[in-house]
PDB file of C-alpha atoms in Angstrom:
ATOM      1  CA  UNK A1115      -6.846   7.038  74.507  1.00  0.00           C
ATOM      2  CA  UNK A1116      -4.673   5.934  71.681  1.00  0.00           C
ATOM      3  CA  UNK A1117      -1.713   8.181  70.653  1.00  0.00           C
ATOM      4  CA  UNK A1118      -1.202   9.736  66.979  1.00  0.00           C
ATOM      5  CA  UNK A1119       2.298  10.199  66.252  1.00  0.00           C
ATOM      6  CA  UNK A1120       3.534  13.583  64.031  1.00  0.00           C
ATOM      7  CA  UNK A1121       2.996  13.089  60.662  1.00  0.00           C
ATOM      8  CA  UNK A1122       2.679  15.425  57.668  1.00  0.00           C
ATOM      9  CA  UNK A1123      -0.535  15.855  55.649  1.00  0.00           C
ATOM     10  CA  UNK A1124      -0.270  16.596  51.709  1.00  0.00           C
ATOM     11  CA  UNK A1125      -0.529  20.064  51.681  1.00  0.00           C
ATOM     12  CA  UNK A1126       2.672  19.715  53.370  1.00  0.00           C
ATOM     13  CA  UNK A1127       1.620  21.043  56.971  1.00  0.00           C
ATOM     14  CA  UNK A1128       3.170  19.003  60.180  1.00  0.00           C
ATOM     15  CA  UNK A1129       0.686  17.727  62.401  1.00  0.00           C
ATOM     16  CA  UNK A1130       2.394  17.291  66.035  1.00  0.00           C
ATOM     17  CA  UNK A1131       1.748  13.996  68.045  1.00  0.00           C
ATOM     18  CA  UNK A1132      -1.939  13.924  70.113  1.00  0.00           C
ATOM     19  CA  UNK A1133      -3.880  11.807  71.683  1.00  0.00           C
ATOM     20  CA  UNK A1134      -7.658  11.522  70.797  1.00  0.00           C
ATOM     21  CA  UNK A1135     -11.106   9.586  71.748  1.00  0.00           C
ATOM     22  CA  UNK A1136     -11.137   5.989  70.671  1.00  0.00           C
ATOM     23  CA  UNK A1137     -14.038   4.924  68.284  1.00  0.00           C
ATOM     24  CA  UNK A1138     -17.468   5.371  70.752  1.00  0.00           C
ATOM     25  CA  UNK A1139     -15.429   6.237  74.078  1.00  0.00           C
ATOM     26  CA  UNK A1140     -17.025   9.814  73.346  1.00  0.00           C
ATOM     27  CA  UNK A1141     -20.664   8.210  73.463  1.00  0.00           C
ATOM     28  CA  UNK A1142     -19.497   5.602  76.506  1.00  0.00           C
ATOM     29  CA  UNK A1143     -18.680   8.731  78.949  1.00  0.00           C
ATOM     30  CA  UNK A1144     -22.064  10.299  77.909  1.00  0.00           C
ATOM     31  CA  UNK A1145     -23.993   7.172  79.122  1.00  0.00           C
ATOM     32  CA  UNK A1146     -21.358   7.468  82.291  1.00  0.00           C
ATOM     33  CA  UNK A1147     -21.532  11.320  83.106  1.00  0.00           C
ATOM     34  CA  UNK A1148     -25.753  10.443  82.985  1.00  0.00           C
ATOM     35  CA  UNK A1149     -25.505   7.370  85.019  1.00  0.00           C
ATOM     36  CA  UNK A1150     -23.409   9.418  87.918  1.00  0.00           C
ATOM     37  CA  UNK A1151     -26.162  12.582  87.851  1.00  0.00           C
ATOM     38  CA  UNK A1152     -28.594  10.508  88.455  1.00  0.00           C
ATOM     39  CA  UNK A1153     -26.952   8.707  91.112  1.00  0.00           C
ATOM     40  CA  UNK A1154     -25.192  11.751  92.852  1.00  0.00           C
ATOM     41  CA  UNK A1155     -28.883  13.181  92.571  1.00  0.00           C
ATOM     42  CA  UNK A1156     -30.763  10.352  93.894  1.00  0.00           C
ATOM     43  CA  UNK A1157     -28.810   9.989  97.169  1.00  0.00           C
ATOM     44  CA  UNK A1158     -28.587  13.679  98.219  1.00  0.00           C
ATOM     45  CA  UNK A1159     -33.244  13.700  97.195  1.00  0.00           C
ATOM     46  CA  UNK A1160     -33.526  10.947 100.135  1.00  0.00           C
ATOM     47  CA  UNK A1161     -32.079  13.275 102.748  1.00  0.00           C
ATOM     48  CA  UNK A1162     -34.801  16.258 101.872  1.00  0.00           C
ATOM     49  CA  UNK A1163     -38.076  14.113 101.831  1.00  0.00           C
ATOM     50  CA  UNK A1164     -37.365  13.917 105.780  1.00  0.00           C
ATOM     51  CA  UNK A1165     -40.392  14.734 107.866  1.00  0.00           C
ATOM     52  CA  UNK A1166     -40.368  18.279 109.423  1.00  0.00           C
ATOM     53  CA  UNK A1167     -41.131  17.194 112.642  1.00  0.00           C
ATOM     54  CA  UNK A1168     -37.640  15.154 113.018  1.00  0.00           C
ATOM     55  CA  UNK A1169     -35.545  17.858 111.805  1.00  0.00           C
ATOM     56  CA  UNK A1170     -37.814  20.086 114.227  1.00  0.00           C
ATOM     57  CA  UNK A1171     -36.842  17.623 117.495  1.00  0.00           C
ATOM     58  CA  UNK A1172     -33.368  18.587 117.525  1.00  0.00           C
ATOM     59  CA  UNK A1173     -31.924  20.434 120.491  1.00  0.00           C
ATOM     60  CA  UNK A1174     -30.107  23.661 119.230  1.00  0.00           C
ATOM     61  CA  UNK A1175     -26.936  24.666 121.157  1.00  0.00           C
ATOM     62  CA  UNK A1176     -27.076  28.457 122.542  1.00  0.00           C
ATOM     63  CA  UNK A1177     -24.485  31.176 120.719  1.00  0.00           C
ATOM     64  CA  UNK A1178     -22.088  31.866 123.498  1.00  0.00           C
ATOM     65  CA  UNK A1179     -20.609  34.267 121.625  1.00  0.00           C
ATOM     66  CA  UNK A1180     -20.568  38.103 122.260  1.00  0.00           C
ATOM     67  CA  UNK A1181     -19.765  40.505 119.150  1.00  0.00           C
ATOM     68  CA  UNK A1182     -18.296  42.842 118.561  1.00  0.00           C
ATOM     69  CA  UNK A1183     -15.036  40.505 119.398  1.00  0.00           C
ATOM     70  CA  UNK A1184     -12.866  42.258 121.810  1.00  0.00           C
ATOM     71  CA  UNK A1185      -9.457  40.834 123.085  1.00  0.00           C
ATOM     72  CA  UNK A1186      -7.666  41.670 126.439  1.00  0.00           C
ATOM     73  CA  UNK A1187      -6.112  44.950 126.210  1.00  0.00           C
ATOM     74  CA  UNK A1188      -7.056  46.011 123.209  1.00  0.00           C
ATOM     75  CA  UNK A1189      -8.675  48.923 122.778  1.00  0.00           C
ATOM     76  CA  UNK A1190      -9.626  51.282 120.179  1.00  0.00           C
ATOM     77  CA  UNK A1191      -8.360  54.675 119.896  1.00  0.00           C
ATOM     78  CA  UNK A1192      -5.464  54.216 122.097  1.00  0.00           C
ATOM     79  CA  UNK A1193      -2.435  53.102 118.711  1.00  0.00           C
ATOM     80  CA  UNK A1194      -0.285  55.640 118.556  1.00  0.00           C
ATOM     81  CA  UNK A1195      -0.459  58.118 115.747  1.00  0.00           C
ATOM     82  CA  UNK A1196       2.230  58.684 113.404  1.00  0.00           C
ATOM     83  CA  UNK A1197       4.244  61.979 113.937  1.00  0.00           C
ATOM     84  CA  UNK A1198       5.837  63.944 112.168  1.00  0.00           C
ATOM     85  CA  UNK A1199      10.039  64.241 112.852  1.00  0.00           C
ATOM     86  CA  UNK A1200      10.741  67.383 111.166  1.00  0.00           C
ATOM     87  CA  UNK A1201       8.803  70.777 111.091  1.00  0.00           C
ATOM     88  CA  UNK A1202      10.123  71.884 107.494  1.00  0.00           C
ATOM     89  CA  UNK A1203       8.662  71.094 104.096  1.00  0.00           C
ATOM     90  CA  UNK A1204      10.676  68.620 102.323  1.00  0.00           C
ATOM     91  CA  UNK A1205      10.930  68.947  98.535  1.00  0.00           C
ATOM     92  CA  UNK A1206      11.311  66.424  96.296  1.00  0.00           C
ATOM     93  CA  UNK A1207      11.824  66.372  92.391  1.00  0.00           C
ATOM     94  CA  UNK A1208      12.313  63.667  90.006  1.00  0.00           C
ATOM     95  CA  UNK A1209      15.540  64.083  89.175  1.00  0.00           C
ATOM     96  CA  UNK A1210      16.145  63.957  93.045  1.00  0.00           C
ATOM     97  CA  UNK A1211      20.183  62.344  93.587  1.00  0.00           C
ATOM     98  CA  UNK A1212      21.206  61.845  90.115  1.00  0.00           C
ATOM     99  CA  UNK A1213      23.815  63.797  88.675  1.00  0.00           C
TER     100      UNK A1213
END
């Protein structure tokens, strides 16, 4: 991409430095961006037309998994529950320690 140094136009406005397309680099990465589509969509089509009957043949492993998920020692009403350590209301305000 070619760079475009500042400059100032005649109605006196500064244009800062940029960089912009080249002449038909906008219409070369079209024809690209189509070109890879097709390809990125042509090799992933191949692996779909597969017969059933070989994706069928394929052992499946057993789940040897048990949920819910419980861990050694853990059970689930047993935390302890908070407490409270004094038997009074405490008050507060806003202005609570300023003076």
């Amino acid at each position: 991409m070619p760079w475009v140094n500042e400059y100032w136009r005649k109605d006196g406005t500064k244009v800062r430095g940029h960089s912009r397309w080249a002449a038909g680099a906008r219409g070369e990465m079209a024809i690209l961006a189509v070109v890879a589509v097709i390809v990125i969509g042509g090799g992933n089509a191949a692996g779909n037309d597969a017969p059933a009957t070989k994706r069928e043949n394929k052992p499946q492993p057993d789940s040897t998994t048990v949920y819910p998920v419980r861990f050694p020692g853990w059970k689930k009403d047993t935390t302890p529950k908070p407490q409270p350590s004094v038997s009074y209301p405490i008050r507060f305000s806003p202005r609570a320690g300023t003076r």
